[in-house]
Amino acid sequence: MLSLASWWNTLKELRWYLLASVVIFTAGYVLGNNWSGLEQFVLQQLQGLEGARNQLMQSDNQELSFFVFIFYNNAIKAVLIMFAGIAFGLIPAGFLLVNGMVIGFLLRVMESKGVDIAELVVKGVLPHGILEIPAILIAGAYGMKFGMLLLRKWFGKRERRREVSLAEWTKRTGAGAVWVTALLLIAAVIESTVTLWLMK
């Protein structure tokens, strides 16, 4: 179940949930990038990260400190989201929406300050984001699938003939968490070294 082939087959089964993850994340980005009424909410989400960033910048070994913080922060949240479908899949969906809003808001603020957005994306997002963002989208898809299976179980709806059982999906989610964590581990290494160096 931990093999790459098994995981790939699971991702193919998740294709509609992955599409939903992309749509929700994109909707969050559009909201954050265009609707000024959300600024206060997004700023509240960023306050804790800004304080942590200032502390990490004062560390003797910035790369290691950033790596540990980024990896644990992302990995813990991603794994929790994968199993958070217990709330009908709303928590994973909300997580994706907020993350999209934060990115959209930050890019809008940077652009208003005259920052070259294309350069910012290439140097500050793409190196690690090419792995981190898909990992987050996958985690959200797992969580929403979990929520759908719980809905069917709790409300007595018969499972579709080919639909996986809740117990089986829990096992698959555990295996998927290993792969998602591996992606986030690599992304954290890149973000704490390559991205940090490029943004300096």
PDB file of C-alpha atoms in Angstrom:
ATOM      1  CA  MET A   1       0.000   0.000   0.000  1.00  0.00           C
ATOM      2  CA  LEU A   2       3.004   2.263   0.495  1.00  0.00           C
ATOM      3  CA  SER A   3       4.305   1.661  -3.013  1.00  0.00           C
ATOM      4  CA  LEU A   4       4.352   4.533  -5.470  1.00  0.00           C
ATOM      5  CA  ALA A   5       2.171   2.538  -7.865  1.00  0.00           C
ATOM      6  CA  SER A   6      -0.514   2.033  -5.195  1.00  0.00           C
ATOM      7  CA  TRP A   7      -0.437   5.714  -4.311  1.00  0.00           C
ATOM      8  CA  TRP A   8      -0.727   6.696  -7.957  1.00  0.00           C
ATOM      9  CA  ASN A   9      -3.795   4.463  -8.315  1.00  0.00           C
ATOM     10  CA  THR A  10      -5.333   6.121  -5.262  1.00  0.00           C
ATOM     11  CA  LEU A  11      -4.664   9.560  -6.733  1.00  0.00           C
ATOM     12  CA  LYS A  12      -6.449   8.501  -9.909  1.00  0.00           C
ATOM     13  CA  GLU A  13      -9.458   7.536  -7.795  1.00  0.00           C
ATOM     14  CA  LEU A  14      -9.234  10.975  -6.188  1.00  0.00           C
ATOM     15  CA  ARG A  15      -9.250  12.865  -9.482  1.00  0.00           C
ATOM     16  CA  TRP A  16     -12.602  14.585  -8.906  1.00  0.00           C
ATOM     17  CA  TYR A  17     -11.647  15.533  -5.362  1.00  0.00           C
ATOM     18  CA  LEU A  18      -8.309  16.820  -6.640  1.00  0.00           C
ATOM     19  CA  LEU A  19     -10.196  18.927  -9.162  1.00  0.00           C
ATOM     20  CA  ALA A  20     -12.388  20.222  -6.328  1.00  0.00           C
ATOM     21  CA  SER A  21      -9.235  21.070  -4.350  1.00  0.00           C
ATOM     22  CA  VAL A  22      -7.849  23.059  -7.270  1.00  0.00           C
ATOM     23  CA  VAL A  23     -11.148  24.919  -7.726  1.00  0.00           C
ATOM     24  CA  ILE A  24     -11.434  25.802  -4.011  1.00  0.00           C
ATOM     25  CA  PHE A  25      -7.783  26.859  -3.772  1.00  0.00           C
ATOM     26  CA  THR A  26      -8.119  28.982  -6.920  1.00  0.00           C
ATOM     27  CA  ALA A  27     -11.319  30.568  -5.602  1.00  0.00           C
ATOM     28  CA  GLY A  28      -9.443  31.488  -2.412  1.00  0.00           C
ATOM     29  CA  TYR A  29      -6.634  33.002  -4.464  1.00  0.00           C
ATOM     30  CA  VAL A  30      -9.071  35.096  -6.507  1.00  0.00           C
ATOM     31  CA  LEU A  31     -10.828  36.308  -3.353  1.00  0.00           C
ATOM     32  CA  GLY A  32      -7.577  37.202  -1.623  1.00  0.00           C
ATOM     33  CA  ASN A  33      -6.204  38.913  -4.704  1.00  0.00           C
ATOM     34  CA  ASN A  34      -9.293  40.998  -5.460  1.00  0.00           C
ATOM     35  CA  TRP A  35     -11.532  41.501  -2.441  1.00  0.00           C
ATOM     36  CA  SER A  36     -10.158  44.102  -0.042  1.00  0.00           C
ATOM     37  CA  GLY A  37     -12.855  43.257   2.508  1.00  0.00           C
ATOM     38  CA  LEU A  38     -10.910  40.131   3.464  1.00  0.00           C
ATOM     39  CA  GLU A  39      -7.713  41.953   4.408  1.00  0.00           C
ATOM     40  CA  GLN A  40      -8.297  41.915   8.167  1.00  0.00           C
ATOM     41  CA  PHE A  41      -9.090  38.200   8.154  1.00  0.00           C
ATOM     42  CA  VAL A  42      -5.993  37.321   6.110  1.00  0.00           C
ATOM     43  CA  LEU A  43      -3.761  39.558   8.227  1.00  0.00           C
ATOM     44  CA  GLN A  44      -4.919  37.672  11.327  1.00  0.00           C
ATOM     45  CA  GLN A  45      -3.854  34.412   9.672  1.00  0.00           C
ATOM     46  CA  LEU A  46      -0.408  35.889   8.952  1.00  0.00           C
ATOM     47  CA  GLN A  47       0.343  37.457  12.335  1.00  0.00           C
ATOM     48  CA  GLY A  48       1.599  34.250  13.915  1.00  0.00           C
ATOM     49  CA  LEU A  49       3.785  33.432  10.923  1.00  0.00           C
ATOM     50  CA  GLU A  50       5.347  36.890  10.914  1.00  0.00           C
ATOM     51  CA  GLY A  51       6.351  36.575  14.561  1.00  0.00           C
ATOM     52  CA  ALA A  52       7.859  33.143  13.933  1.00  0.00           C
ATOM     53  CA  ARG A  53       9.726  34.441  10.869  1.00  0.00           C
ATOM     54  CA  ASN A  54      11.322  37.277  12.859  1.00  0.00           C
ATOM     55  CA  GLN A  55      12.560  34.808  15.471  1.00  0.00           C
ATOM     56  CA  LEU A  56      13.940  32.452  12.838  1.00  0.00           C
ATOM     57  CA  MET A  57      15.821  35.281  11.125  1.00  0.00           C
ATOM     58  CA  GLN A  58      17.750  35.815  14.370  1.00  0.00           C
ATOM     59  CA  SER A  59      18.829  32.188  14.561  1.00  0.00           C
ATOM     60  CA  ASP A  60      22.508  31.262  14.247  1.00  0.00           C
ATOM     61  CA  ASN A  61      21.585  28.676  11.619  1.00  0.00           C
ATOM     62  CA  GLN A  62      18.770  30.224   9.624  1.00  0.00           C
ATOM     63  CA  GLU A  63      18.560  27.436   7.039  1.00  0.00           C
ATOM     64  CA  LEU A  64      18.137  24.695   9.646  1.00  0.00           C
ATOM     65  CA  SER A  65      15.704  26.745  11.724  1.00  0.00           C
ATOM     66  CA  PHE A  66      13.553  27.577   8.716  1.00  0.00           C
ATOM     67  CA  PHE A  67      13.626  23.967   7.559  1.00  0.00           C
ATOM     68  CA  VAL A  68      12.436  22.581  10.901  1.00  0.00           C
ATOM     69  CA  PHE A  69       9.702  25.214  11.240  1.00  0.00           C
ATOM     70  CA  ILE A  70       8.463  24.936   7.647  1.00  0.00           C
ATOM     71  CA  PHE A  71       8.470  21.150   7.583  1.00  0.00           C
ATOM     72  CA  TYR A  72       6.715  20.582  10.886  1.00  0.00           C
ATOM     73  CA  ASN A  73       4.213  23.380  10.271  1.00  0.00           C
ATOM     74  CA  ASN A  74       3.255  22.086   6.833  1.00  0.00           C
ATOM     75  CA  ALA A  75       3.457  18.356   7.554  1.00  0.00           C
ATOM     76  CA  ILE A  76       1.372  18.476  10.735  1.00  0.00           C
ATOM     77  CA  LYS A  77      -1.313  20.595   9.093  1.00  0.00           C
ATOM     78  CA  ALA A  78      -1.400  18.445   5.956  1.00  0.00           C
ATOM     79  CA  VAL A  79      -1.745  15.158   7.851  1.00  0.00           C
ATOM     80  CA  LEU A  80      -4.431  16.614  10.112  1.00  0.00           C
ATOM     81  CA  ILE A  81      -6.340  17.855   7.075  1.00  0.00           C
ATOM     82  CA  MET A  82      -6.187  14.406   5.476  1.00  0.00           C
ATOM     83  CA  PHE A  83      -8.057  12.945   8.463  1.00  0.00           C
ATOM     84  CA  ALA A  84     -10.227  16.020   9.111  1.00  0.00           C
ATOM     85  CA  GLY A  85     -13.048  14.894   6.863  1.00  0.00           C
ATOM     86  CA  ILE A  86     -14.947  13.979  10.017  1.00  0.00           C
ATOM     87  CA  ALA A  87     -16.596  17.419   9.712  1.00  0.00           C
ATOM     88  CA  PHE A  88     -18.195  16.455   6.378  1.00  0.00           C
ATOM     89  CA  GLY A  89     -15.081  17.556   4.487  1.00  0.00           C
ATOM     90  CA  LEU A  90     -15.616  21.209   5.446  1.00  0.00           C
ATOM     91  CA  ILE A  91     -12.321  21.606   7.318  1.00  0.00           C
ATOM     92  CA  PRO A  92     -10.148  20.484   4.366  1.00  0.00           C
ATOM     93  CA  ALA A  93     -12.151  22.725   2.021  1.00  0.00           C
ATOM     94  CA  GLY A  94     -11.787  25.681   4.394  1.00  0.00           C
ATOM     95  CA  PHE A  95      -8.067  25.025   4.746  1.00  0.00           C
ATOM     96  CA  LEU A  96      -7.599  25.137   0.967  1.00  0.00           C
ATOM     97  CA  LEU A  97      -9.711  28.294   0.662  1.00  0.00           C
ATOM     98  CA  VAL A  98      -7.740  30.154   3.347  1.00  0.00           C
ATOM     99  CA  ASN A  99      -4.377  29.117   1.906  1.00  0.00           C
ATOM    100  CA  GLY A 100      -5.428  30.362  -1.512  1.00  0.00           C
ATOM    101  CA  MET A 101      -6.619  33.636   0.018  1.00  0.00           C
ATOM    102  CA  VAL A 102      -3.314  34.174   1.816  1.00  0.00           C
ATOM    103  CA  ILE A 103      -1.282  33.688  -1.366  1.00  0.00           C
ATOM    104  CA  GLY A 104      -3.620  35.921  -3.377  1.00  0.00           C
ATOM    105  CA  PHE A 105      -3.516  38.633  -0.717  1.00  0.00           C
ATOM    106  CA  LEU A 106       0.274  38.569  -0.380  1.00  0.00           C
ATOM    107  CA  LEU A 107       0.807  38.839  -4.137  1.00  0.00           C
ATOM    108  CA  ARG A 108      -1.641  41.752  -4.297  1.00  0.00           C
ATOM    109  CA  VAL A 109       0.178  43.564  -1.487  1.00  0.00           C
ATOM    110  CA  MET A 110       3.559  42.950  -3.105  1.00  0.00           C
ATOM    111  CA  GLU A 111       2.299  44.198  -6.452  1.00  0.00           C
ATOM    112  CA  SER A 112       0.915  47.372  -4.840  1.00  0.00           C
ATOM    113  CA  LYS A 113       4.405  48.030  -3.468  1.00  0.00           C
ATOM    114  CA  GLY A 114       5.926  47.817  -6.924  1.00  0.00           C
ATOM    115  CA  VAL A 115       7.387  44.337  -6.575  1.00  0.00           C
ATOM    116  CA  ASP A 116       7.891  42.396  -9.813  1.00  0.00           C
ATOM    117  CA  ILE A 117       5.301  39.638  -9.319  1.00  0.00           C
ATOM    118  CA  ALA A 118       6.723  37.418 -12.051  1.00  0.00           C
ATOM    119  CA  GLU A 119      10.153  37.498 -10.415  1.00  0.00           C
ATOM    120  CA  LEU A 120       8.626  36.969  -6.967  1.00  0.00           C
ATOM    121  CA  VAL A 121       6.750  33.876  -8.137  1.00  0.00           C
ATOM    122  CA  VAL A 122       9.783  32.428  -9.924  1.00  0.00           C
ATOM    123  CA  LYS A 123      12.179  33.044  -7.032  1.00  0.00           C
ATOM    124  CA  GLY A 124       9.942  32.979  -3.978  1.00  0.00           C
ATOM    125  CA  VAL A 125       7.191  30.491  -4.770  1.00  0.00           C
ATOM    126  CA  LEU A 126       8.054  28.194  -7.662  1.00  0.00           C
ATOM    127  CA  PRO A 127      11.208  26.463  -6.309  1.00  0.00           C
ATOM    128  CA  HIS A 128       9.398  24.881  -3.365  1.00  0.00           C
ATOM    129  CA  GLY A 129       5.797  25.554  -4.369  1.00  0.00           C
ATOM    130  CA  ILE A 130       5.998  23.124  -7.272  1.00  0.00           C
ATOM    131  CA  LEU A 131       5.958  20.371  -4.624  1.00  0.00           C
ATOM    132  CA  GLU A 132       4.343  22.065  -1.655  1.00  0.00           C
ATOM    133  CA  ILE A 133       1.166  23.290  -3.344  1.00  0.00           C
ATOM    134  CA  PRO A 134       0.340  19.924  -4.981  1.00  0.00           C
ATOM    135  CA  ALA A 135       0.969  18.212  -1.624  1.00  0.00           C
ATOM    136  CA  ILE A 136      -1.512  20.554   0.075  1.00  0.00           C
ATOM    137  CA  LEU A 137      -4.060  20.029  -2.707  1.00  0.00           C
ATOM    138  CA  ILE A 138      -3.681  16.261  -2.380  1.00  0.00           C
ATOM    139  CA  ALA A 139      -4.106  16.449   1.407  1.00  0.00           C
ATOM    140  CA  GLY A 140      -7.306  18.430   0.924  1.00  0.00           C
ATOM    141  CA  ALA A 141      -8.602  15.890  -1.589  1.00  0.00           C
ATOM    142  CA  TYR A 142      -7.996  13.034   0.858  1.00  0.00           C
ATOM    143  CA  GLY A 143      -9.857  14.935   3.566  1.00  0.00           C
ATOM    144  CA  MET A 144     -12.858  15.703   1.369  1.00  0.00           C
ATOM    145  CA  LYS A 145     -13.067  12.073   0.234  1.00  0.00           C
ATOM    146  CA  PHE A 146     -12.950  11.041   3.895  1.00  0.00           C
ATOM    147  CA  GLY A 147     -15.842  13.405   4.595  1.00  0.00           C
ATOM    148  CA  MET A 148     -17.928  11.994   1.749  1.00  0.00           C
ATOM    149  CA  LEU A 149     -17.443   8.421   2.973  1.00  0.00           C
ATOM    150  CA  LEU A 150     -18.435   9.459   6.493  1.00  0.00           C
ATOM    151  CA  LEU A 151     -21.571  11.151   5.173  1.00  0.00           C
ATOM    152  CA  ARG A 152     -22.579   7.983   3.391  1.00  0.00           C
ATOM    153  CA  LYS A 153     -21.928   5.885   6.495  1.00  0.00           C
ATOM    154  CA  TRP A 154     -23.609   8.175   9.015  1.00  0.00           C
ATOM    155  CA  PHE A 155     -26.700   8.876   6.953  1.00  0.00           C
ATOM    156  CA  GLY A 156     -27.169   5.270   5.969  1.00  0.00           C
ATOM    157  CA  LYS A 157     -26.633   5.678   2.262  1.00  0.00           C
ATOM    158  CA  ARG A 158     -25.506   2.539   0.548  1.00  0.00           C
ATOM    159  CA  GLU A 159     -21.954   2.567  -0.647  1.00  0.00           C
ATOM    160  CA  ARG A 160     -21.540   2.503  -4.375  1.00  0.00           C
ATOM    161  CA  ARG A 161     -20.615  -0.879  -5.741  1.00  0.00           C
ATOM    162  CA  ARG A 162     -17.005   0.062  -6.417  1.00  0.00           C
ATOM    163  CA  GLU A 163     -16.565   2.607  -3.638  1.00  0.00           C
ATOM    164  CA  VAL A 164     -13.914   1.873  -1.045  1.00  0.00           C
ATOM    165  CA  SER A 165     -15.015   1.247   2.539  1.00  0.00           C
ATOM    166  CA  LEU A 166     -14.311   3.737   5.301  1.00  0.00           C
ATOM    167  CA  ALA A 167     -11.869   1.353   6.990  1.00  0.00           C
ATOM    168  CA  GLU A 168      -9.983   0.765   3.748  1.00  0.00           C
ATOM    169  CA  TRP A 169      -9.853   4.485   3.025  1.00  0.00           C
ATOM    170  CA  THR A 170      -8.425   5.148   6.491  1.00  0.00           C
ATOM    171  CA  LYS A 171      -5.568   2.778   5.661  1.00  0.00           C
ATOM    172  CA  ARG A 172      -5.041   4.435   2.286  1.00  0.00           C
ATOM    173  CA  THR A 173      -5.033   7.839   3.936  1.00  0.00           C
ATOM    174  CA  GLY A 174      -2.309   6.699   6.326  1.00  0.00           C
ATOM    175  CA  ALA A 175      -0.211   5.500   3.394  1.00  0.00           C
ATOM    176  CA  GLY A 176      -0.936   8.701   1.485  1.00  0.00           C
ATOM    177  CA  ALA A 177       0.165  10.743   4.489  1.00  0.00           C
ATOM    178  CA  VAL A 178       3.628   9.186   4.170  1.00  0.00           C
ATOM    179  CA  TRP A 179       3.930  10.324   0.534  1.00  0.00           C
ATOM    180  CA  VAL A 180       2.513  13.785   1.242  1.00  0.00           C
ATOM    181  CA  THR A 181       4.961  14.176   4.126  1.00  0.00           C
ATOM    182  CA  ALA A 182       7.818  13.113   1.836  1.00  0.00           C
ATOM    183  CA  LEU A 183       6.842  15.788  -0.701  1.00  0.00           C
ATOM    184  CA  LEU A 184       6.648  18.411   2.038  1.00  0.00           C
ATOM    185  CA  LEU A 185      10.026  17.304   3.387  1.00  0.00           C
ATOM    186  CA  ILE A 186      11.673  17.935   0.016  1.00  0.00           C
ATOM    187  CA  ALA A 187       9.767  21.219  -0.361  1.00  0.00           C
ATOM    188  CA  ALA A 188      10.936  22.358   3.089  1.00  0.00           C
ATOM    189  CA  VAL A 189      14.561  21.613   2.184  1.00  0.00           C
ATOM    190  CA  ILE A 190      14.210  23.696  -0.983  1.00  0.00           C
ATOM    191  CA  GLU A 191      12.343  26.539   0.732  1.00  0.00           C
ATOM    192  CA  SER A 192      14.833  26.813   3.596  1.00  0.00           C
ATOM    193  CA  THR A 193      17.837  26.820   1.255  1.00  0.00           C
ATOM    194  CA  VAL A 194      17.194  27.691  -2.395  1.00  0.00           C
ATOM    195  CA  THR A 195      14.169  29.937  -1.882  1.00  0.00           C
ATOM    196  CA  LEU A 196      15.716  31.640   1.156  1.00  0.00           C
ATOM    197  CA  TRP A 197      18.919  32.292  -0.807  1.00  0.00           C
ATOM    198  CA  LEU A 198      17.072  33.592  -3.876  1.00  0.00           C
ATOM    199  CA  MET A 199      14.876  35.952  -1.816  1.00  0.00           C
ATOM    200  CA  LYS A 200      17.850  37.445   0.023  1.00  0.00           C
TER     201      LYS A 200
END
